[in-house]
PDB file of C-alpha atoms in Angstrom:
ATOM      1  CA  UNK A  11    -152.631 140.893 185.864  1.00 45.00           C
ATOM      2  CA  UNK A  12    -152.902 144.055 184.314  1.00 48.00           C
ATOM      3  CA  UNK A  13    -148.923 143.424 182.636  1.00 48.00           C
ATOM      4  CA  UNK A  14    -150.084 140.172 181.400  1.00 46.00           C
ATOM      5  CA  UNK A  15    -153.514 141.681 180.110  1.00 46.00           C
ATOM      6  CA  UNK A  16    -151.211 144.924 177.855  1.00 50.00           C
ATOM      7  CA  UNK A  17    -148.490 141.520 176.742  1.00 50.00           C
ATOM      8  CA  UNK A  18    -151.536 139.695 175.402  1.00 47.00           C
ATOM      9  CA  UNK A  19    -152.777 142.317 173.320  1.00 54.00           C
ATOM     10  CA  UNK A  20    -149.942 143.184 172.138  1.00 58.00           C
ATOM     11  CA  UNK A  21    -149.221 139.612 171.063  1.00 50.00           C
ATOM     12  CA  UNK A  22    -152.237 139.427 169.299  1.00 57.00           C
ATOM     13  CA  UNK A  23    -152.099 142.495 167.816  1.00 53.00           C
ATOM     14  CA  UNK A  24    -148.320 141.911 166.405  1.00 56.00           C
ATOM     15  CA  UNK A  25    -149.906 138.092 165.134  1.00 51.00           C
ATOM     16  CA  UNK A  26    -152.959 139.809 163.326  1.00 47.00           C
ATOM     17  CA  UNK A  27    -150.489 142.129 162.118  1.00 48.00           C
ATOM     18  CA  UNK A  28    -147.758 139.592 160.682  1.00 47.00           C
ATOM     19  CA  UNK A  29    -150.525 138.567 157.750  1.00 40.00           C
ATOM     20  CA  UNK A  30    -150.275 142.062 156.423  1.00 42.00           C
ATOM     21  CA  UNK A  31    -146.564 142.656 156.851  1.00 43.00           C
ATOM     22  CA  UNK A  32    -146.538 142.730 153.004  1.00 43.00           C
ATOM     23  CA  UNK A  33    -148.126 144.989 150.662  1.00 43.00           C
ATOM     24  CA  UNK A  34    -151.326 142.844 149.706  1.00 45.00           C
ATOM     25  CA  UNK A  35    -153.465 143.403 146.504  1.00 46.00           C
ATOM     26  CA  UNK A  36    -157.499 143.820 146.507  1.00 42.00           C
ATOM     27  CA  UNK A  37    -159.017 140.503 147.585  1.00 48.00           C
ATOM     28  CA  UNK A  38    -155.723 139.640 149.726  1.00 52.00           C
ATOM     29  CA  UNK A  39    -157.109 141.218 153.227  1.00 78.00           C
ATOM     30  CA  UNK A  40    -157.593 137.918 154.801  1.00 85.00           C
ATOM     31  CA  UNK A  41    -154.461 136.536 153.318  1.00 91.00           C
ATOM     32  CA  UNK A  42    -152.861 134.933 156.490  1.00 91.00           C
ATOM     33  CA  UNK A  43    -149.267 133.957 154.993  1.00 91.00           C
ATOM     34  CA  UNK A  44    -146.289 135.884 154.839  1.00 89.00           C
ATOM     35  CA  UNK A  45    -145.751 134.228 151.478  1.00 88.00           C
ATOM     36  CA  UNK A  46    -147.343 136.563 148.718  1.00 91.00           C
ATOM     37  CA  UNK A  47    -150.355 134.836 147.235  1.00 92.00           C
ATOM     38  CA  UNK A  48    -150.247 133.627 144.028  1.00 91.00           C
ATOM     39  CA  UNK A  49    -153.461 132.476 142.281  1.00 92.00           C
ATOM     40  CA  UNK A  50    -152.822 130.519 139.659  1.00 93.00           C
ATOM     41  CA  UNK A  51    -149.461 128.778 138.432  1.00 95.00           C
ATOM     42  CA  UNK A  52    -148.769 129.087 134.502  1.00 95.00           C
ATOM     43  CA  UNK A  53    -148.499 126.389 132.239  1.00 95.00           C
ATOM     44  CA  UNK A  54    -145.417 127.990 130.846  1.00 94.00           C
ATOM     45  CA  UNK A  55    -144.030 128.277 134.397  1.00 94.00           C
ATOM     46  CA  UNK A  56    -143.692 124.410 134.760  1.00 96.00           C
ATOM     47  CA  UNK A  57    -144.384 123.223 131.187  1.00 96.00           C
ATOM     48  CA  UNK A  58    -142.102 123.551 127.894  1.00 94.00           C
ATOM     49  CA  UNK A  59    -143.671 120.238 126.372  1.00 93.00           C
ATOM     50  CA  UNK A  60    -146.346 120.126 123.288  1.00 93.00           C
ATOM     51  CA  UNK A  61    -149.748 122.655 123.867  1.00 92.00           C
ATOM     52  CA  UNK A  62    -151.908 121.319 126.142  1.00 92.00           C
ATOM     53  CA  UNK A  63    -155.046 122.241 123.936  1.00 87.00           C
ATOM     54  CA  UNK A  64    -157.277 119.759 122.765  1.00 78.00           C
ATOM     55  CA  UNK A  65    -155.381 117.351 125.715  1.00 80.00           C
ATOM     56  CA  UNK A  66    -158.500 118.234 127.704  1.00 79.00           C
ATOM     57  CA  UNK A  67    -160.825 115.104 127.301  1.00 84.00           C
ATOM     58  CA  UNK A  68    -158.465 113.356 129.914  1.00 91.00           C
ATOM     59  CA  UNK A  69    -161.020 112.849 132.131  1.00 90.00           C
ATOM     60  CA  UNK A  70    -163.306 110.973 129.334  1.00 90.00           C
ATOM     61  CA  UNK A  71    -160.846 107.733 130.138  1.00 90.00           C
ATOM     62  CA  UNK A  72    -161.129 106.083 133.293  1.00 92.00           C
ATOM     63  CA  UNK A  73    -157.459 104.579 132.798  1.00 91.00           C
ATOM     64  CA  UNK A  74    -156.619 107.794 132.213  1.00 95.00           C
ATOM     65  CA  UNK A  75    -158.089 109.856 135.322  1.00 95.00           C
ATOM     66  CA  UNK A  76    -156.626 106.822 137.511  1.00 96.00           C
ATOM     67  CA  UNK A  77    -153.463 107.465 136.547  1.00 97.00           C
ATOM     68  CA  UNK A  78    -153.677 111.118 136.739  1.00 97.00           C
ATOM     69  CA  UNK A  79    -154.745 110.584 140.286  1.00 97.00           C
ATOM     70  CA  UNK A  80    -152.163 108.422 141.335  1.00 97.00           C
ATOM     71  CA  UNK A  81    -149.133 110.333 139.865  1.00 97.00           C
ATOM     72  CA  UNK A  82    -151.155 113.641 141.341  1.00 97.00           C
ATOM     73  CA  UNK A  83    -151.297 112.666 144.661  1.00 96.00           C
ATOM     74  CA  UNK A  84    -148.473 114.229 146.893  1.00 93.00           C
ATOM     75  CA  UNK A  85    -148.236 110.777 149.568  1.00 94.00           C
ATOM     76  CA  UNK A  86    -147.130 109.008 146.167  1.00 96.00           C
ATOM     77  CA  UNK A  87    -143.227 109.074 146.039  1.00 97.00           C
ATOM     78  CA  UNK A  88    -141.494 110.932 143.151  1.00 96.00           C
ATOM     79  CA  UNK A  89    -139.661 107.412 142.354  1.00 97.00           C
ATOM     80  CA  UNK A  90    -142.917 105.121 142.235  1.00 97.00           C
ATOM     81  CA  UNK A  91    -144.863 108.206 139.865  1.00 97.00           C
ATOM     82  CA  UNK A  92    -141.389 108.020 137.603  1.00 97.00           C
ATOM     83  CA  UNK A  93    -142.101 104.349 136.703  1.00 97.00           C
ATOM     84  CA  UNK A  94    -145.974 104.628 136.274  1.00 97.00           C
ATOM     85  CA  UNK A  95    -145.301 107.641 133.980  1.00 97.00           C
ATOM     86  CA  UNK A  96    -142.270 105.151 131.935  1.00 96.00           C
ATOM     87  CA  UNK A  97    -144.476 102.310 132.000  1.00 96.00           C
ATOM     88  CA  UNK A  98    -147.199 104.587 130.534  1.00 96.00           C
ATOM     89  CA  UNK A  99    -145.709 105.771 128.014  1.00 96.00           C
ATOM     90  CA  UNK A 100    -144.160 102.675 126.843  1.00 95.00           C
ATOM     91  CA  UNK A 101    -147.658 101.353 126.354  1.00 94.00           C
ATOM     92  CA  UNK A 102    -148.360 104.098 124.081  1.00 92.00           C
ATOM     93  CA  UNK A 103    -146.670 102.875 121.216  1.00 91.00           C
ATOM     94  CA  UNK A 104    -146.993 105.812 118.271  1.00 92.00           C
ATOM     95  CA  UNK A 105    -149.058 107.892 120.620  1.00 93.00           C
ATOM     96  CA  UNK A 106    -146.796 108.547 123.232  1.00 94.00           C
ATOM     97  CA  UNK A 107    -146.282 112.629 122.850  1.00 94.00           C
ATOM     98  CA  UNK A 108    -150.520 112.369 122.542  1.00 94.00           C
ATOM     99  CA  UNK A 109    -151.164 110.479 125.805  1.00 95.00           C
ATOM    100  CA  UNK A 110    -148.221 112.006 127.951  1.00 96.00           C
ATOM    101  CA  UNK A 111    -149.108 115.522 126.885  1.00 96.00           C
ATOM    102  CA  UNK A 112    -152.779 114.561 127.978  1.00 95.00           C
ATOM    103  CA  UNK A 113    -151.182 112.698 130.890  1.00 96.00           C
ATOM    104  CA  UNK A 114    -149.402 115.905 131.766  1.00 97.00           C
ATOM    105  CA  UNK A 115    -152.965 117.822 130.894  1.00 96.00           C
ATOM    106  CA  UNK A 116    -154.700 115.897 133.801  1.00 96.00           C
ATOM    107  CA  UNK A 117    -151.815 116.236 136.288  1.00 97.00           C
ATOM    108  CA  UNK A 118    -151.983 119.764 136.093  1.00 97.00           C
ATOM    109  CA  UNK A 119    -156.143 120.178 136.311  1.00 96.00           C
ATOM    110  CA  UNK A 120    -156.182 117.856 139.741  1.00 97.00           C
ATOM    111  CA  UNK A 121    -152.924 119.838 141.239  1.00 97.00           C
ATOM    112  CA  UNK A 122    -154.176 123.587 139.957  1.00 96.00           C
ATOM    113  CA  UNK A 123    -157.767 122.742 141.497  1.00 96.00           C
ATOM    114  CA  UNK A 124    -156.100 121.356 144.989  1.00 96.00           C
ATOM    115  CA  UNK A 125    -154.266 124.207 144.943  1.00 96.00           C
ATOM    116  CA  UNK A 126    -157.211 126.935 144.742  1.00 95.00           C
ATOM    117  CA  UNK A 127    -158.642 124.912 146.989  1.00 96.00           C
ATOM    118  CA  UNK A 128    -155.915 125.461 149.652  1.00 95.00           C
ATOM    119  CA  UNK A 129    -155.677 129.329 148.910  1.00 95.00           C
ATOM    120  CA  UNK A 130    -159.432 129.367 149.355  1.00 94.00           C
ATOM    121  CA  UNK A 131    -158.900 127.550 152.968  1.00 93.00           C
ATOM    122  CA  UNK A 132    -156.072 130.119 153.819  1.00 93.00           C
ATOM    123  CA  UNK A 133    -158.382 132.861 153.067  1.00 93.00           C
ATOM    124  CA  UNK A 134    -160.964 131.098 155.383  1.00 91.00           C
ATOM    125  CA  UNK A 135    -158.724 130.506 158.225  1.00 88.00           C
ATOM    126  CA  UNK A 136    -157.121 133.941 157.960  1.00 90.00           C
ATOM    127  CA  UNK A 137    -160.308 135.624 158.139  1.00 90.00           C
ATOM    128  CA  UNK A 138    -161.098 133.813 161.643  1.00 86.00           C
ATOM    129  CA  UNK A 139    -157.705 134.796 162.436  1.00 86.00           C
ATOM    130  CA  UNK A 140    -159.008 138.149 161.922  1.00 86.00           C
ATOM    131  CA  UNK A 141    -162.342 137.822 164.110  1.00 86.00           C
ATOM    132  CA  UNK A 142    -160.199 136.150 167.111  1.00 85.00           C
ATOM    133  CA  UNK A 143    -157.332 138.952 166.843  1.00 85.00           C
ATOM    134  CA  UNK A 144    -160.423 141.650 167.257  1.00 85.00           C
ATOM    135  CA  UNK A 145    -162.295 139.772 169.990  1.00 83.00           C
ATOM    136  CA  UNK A 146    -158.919 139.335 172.012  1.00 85.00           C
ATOM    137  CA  UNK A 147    -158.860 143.154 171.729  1.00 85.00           C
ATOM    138  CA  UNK A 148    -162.563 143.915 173.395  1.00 83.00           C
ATOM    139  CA  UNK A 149    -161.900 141.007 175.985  1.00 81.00           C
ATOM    140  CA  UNK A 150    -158.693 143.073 176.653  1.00 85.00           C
ATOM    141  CA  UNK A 151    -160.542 146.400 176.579  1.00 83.00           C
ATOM    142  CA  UNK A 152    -163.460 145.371 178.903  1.00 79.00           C
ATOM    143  CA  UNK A 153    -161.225 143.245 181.759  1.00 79.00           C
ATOM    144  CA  UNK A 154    -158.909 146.901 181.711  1.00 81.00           C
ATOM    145  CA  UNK A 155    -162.499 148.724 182.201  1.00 79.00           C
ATOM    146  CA  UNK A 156    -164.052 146.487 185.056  1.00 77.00           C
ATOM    147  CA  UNK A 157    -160.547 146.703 186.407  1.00 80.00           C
ATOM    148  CA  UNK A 158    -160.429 150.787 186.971  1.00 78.00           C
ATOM    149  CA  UNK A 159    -163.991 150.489 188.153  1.00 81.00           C
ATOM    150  CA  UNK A 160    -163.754 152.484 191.447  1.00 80.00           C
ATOM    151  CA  UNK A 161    -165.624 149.105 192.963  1.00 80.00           C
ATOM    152  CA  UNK A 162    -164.169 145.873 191.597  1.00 76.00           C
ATOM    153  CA  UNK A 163    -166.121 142.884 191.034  1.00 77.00           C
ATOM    154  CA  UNK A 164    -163.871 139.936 191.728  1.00 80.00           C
ATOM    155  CA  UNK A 165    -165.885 136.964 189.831  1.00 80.00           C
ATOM    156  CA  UNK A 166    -166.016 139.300 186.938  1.00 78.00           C
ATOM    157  CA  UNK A 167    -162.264 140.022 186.470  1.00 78.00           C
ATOM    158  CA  UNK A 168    -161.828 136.454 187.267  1.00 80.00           C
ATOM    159  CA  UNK A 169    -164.110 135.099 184.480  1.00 78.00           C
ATOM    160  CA  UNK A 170    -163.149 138.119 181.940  1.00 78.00           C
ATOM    161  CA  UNK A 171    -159.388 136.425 182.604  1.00 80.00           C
ATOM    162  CA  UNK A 172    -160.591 133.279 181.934  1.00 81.00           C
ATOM    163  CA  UNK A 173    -161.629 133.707 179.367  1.00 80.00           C
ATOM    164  CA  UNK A 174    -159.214 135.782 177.854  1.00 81.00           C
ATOM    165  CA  UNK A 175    -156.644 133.638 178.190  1.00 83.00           C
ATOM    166  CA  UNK A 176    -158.562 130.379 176.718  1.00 84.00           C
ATOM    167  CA  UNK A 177    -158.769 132.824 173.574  1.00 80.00           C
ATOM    168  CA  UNK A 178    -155.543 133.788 173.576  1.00 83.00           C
ATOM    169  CA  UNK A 179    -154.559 130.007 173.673  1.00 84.00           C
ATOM    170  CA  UNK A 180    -156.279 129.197 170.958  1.00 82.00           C
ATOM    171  CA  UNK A 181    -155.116 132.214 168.676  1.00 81.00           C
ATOM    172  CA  UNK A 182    -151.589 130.785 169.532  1.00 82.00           C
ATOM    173  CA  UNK A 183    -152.036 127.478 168.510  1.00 81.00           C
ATOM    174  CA  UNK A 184    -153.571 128.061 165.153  1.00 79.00           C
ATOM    175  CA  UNK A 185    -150.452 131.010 164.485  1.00 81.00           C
ATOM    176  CA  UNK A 186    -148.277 128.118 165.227  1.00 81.00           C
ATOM    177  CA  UNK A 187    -150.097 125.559 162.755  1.00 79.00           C
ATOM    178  CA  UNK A 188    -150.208 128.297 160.114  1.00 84.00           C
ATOM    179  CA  UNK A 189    -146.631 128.481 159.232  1.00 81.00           C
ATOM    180  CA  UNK A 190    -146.605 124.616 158.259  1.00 84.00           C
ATOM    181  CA  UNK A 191    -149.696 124.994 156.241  1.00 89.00           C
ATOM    182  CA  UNK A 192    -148.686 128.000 154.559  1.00 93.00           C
ATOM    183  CA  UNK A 193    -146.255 125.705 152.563  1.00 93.00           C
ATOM    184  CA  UNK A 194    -148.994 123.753 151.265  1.00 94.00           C
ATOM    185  CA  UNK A 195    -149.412 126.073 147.804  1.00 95.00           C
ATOM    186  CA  UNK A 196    -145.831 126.473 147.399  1.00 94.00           C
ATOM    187  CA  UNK A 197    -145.324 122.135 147.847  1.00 95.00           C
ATOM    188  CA  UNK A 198    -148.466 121.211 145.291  1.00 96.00           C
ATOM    189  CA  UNK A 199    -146.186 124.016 142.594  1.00 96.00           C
ATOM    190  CA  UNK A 200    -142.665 122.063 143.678  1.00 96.00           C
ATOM    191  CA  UNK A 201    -144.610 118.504 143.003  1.00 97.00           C
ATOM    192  CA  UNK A 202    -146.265 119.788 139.323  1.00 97.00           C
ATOM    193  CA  UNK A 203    -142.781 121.037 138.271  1.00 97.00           C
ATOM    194  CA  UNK A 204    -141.223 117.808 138.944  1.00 97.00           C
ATOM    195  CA  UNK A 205    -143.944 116.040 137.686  1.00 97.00           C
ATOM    196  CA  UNK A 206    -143.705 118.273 134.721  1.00 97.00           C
ATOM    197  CA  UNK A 207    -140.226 117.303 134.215  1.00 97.00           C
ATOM    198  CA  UNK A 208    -140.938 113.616 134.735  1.00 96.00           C
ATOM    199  CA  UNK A 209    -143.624 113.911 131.774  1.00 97.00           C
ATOM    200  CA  UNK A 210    -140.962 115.847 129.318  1.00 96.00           C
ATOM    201  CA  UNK A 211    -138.439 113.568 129.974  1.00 95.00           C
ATOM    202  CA  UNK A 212    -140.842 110.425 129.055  1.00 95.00           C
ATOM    203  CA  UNK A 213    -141.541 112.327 125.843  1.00 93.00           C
ATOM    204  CA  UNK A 214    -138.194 112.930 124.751  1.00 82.00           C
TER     205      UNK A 214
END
């Protein structure tokens, strides 16, 4: 018991540690990836069409914010948001670099904001993470102290086990779901780039 009690803390220990295996800057403590955190993505990173300003008042067109949220969405296939952004602009007529450029405007709003939403629930879950590593650690401590106790209690070790390892299951499982959703800011920049280039390419 006691060489399965000194493994679990360890493991928990080296899984609280692996979200600060990387120099992290203020406001990154309960960063929970291994992938540096990135707030924002540029314009400039994914853009190199017309300026975006005044292409704001996208959302003052319902046609417009439909569209946007269709091509936006990530369970809509790159192929099927290639011919709603061609069929788009050919409906533009003269102000096809206007409405693709505000297109383009929209598309990057909805997939900047789902982004920072998804950095905000990594911060979340990492800082649970956090609380679960350190309460593995005092379940560990206290079933080690009732343990060198001179006079054991038996129900006590048993339950302090129990319990222990129900935690220790549950830390597991959400390391192990972590590393898929950790892609999740890193798949919403892949899908604005492409869109991006989808949206220049119209253009031109």
């Amino acid at each position: 018991m006691k060489t399965y009690l000194s493994v679990a803390l360890a493991f928990a220990l080296s899984c609280a540690g692996a979200a600060h295996a990387q120099p992290q800057a203020a406001g990154q403590s309960d960063w929970p990836c291994r992938q540096v955190k990135v707030q924002s993505v540029a314009v400039a990173g994914v853009w190199t069409g017309p300026s975006l300003d005044g292409a704001k008042a996208w959302r003052e067109e319902s046609a417009l914010t439909d569209l946007v949220a269709r091509v936006s969405a990530r369970r809509t296939p790159l192929e099927t948001a290639q011919k709603l952004v061609s069929d788009f602009a050919a409906a533009a007529g003269a102000e096809r670099k206007e409405r693709l450029t505000a297109l383009f405007a929209g598309v990057y709003d909805t997939l900047e904001a789902e982004r920072r939403e998804v950095l905000s629930g990594l911060d979340r879950y990492g800082a649970k993470q956090k609380l679960l590593a350190e309460r593995l650690r005092e379940e560990t401590q206290a079933m080690r102290a009732e343990q060198d106790k001179p006079t054991q209690d038996a129900q006590k070790i048993k339950d302090a086990s129990e319990a222990l390892q129900w935690d220790l299951r549950i830390f597991d499982e959400r390391r192990r779901a972590l590393s898929y959703v950790c892609e999740t800011p890193a798949l919403i920049e892949q899908r604005l780039g492409a869109l991006a280039r989808l949206i220049e390419a119209a253009i031109d």
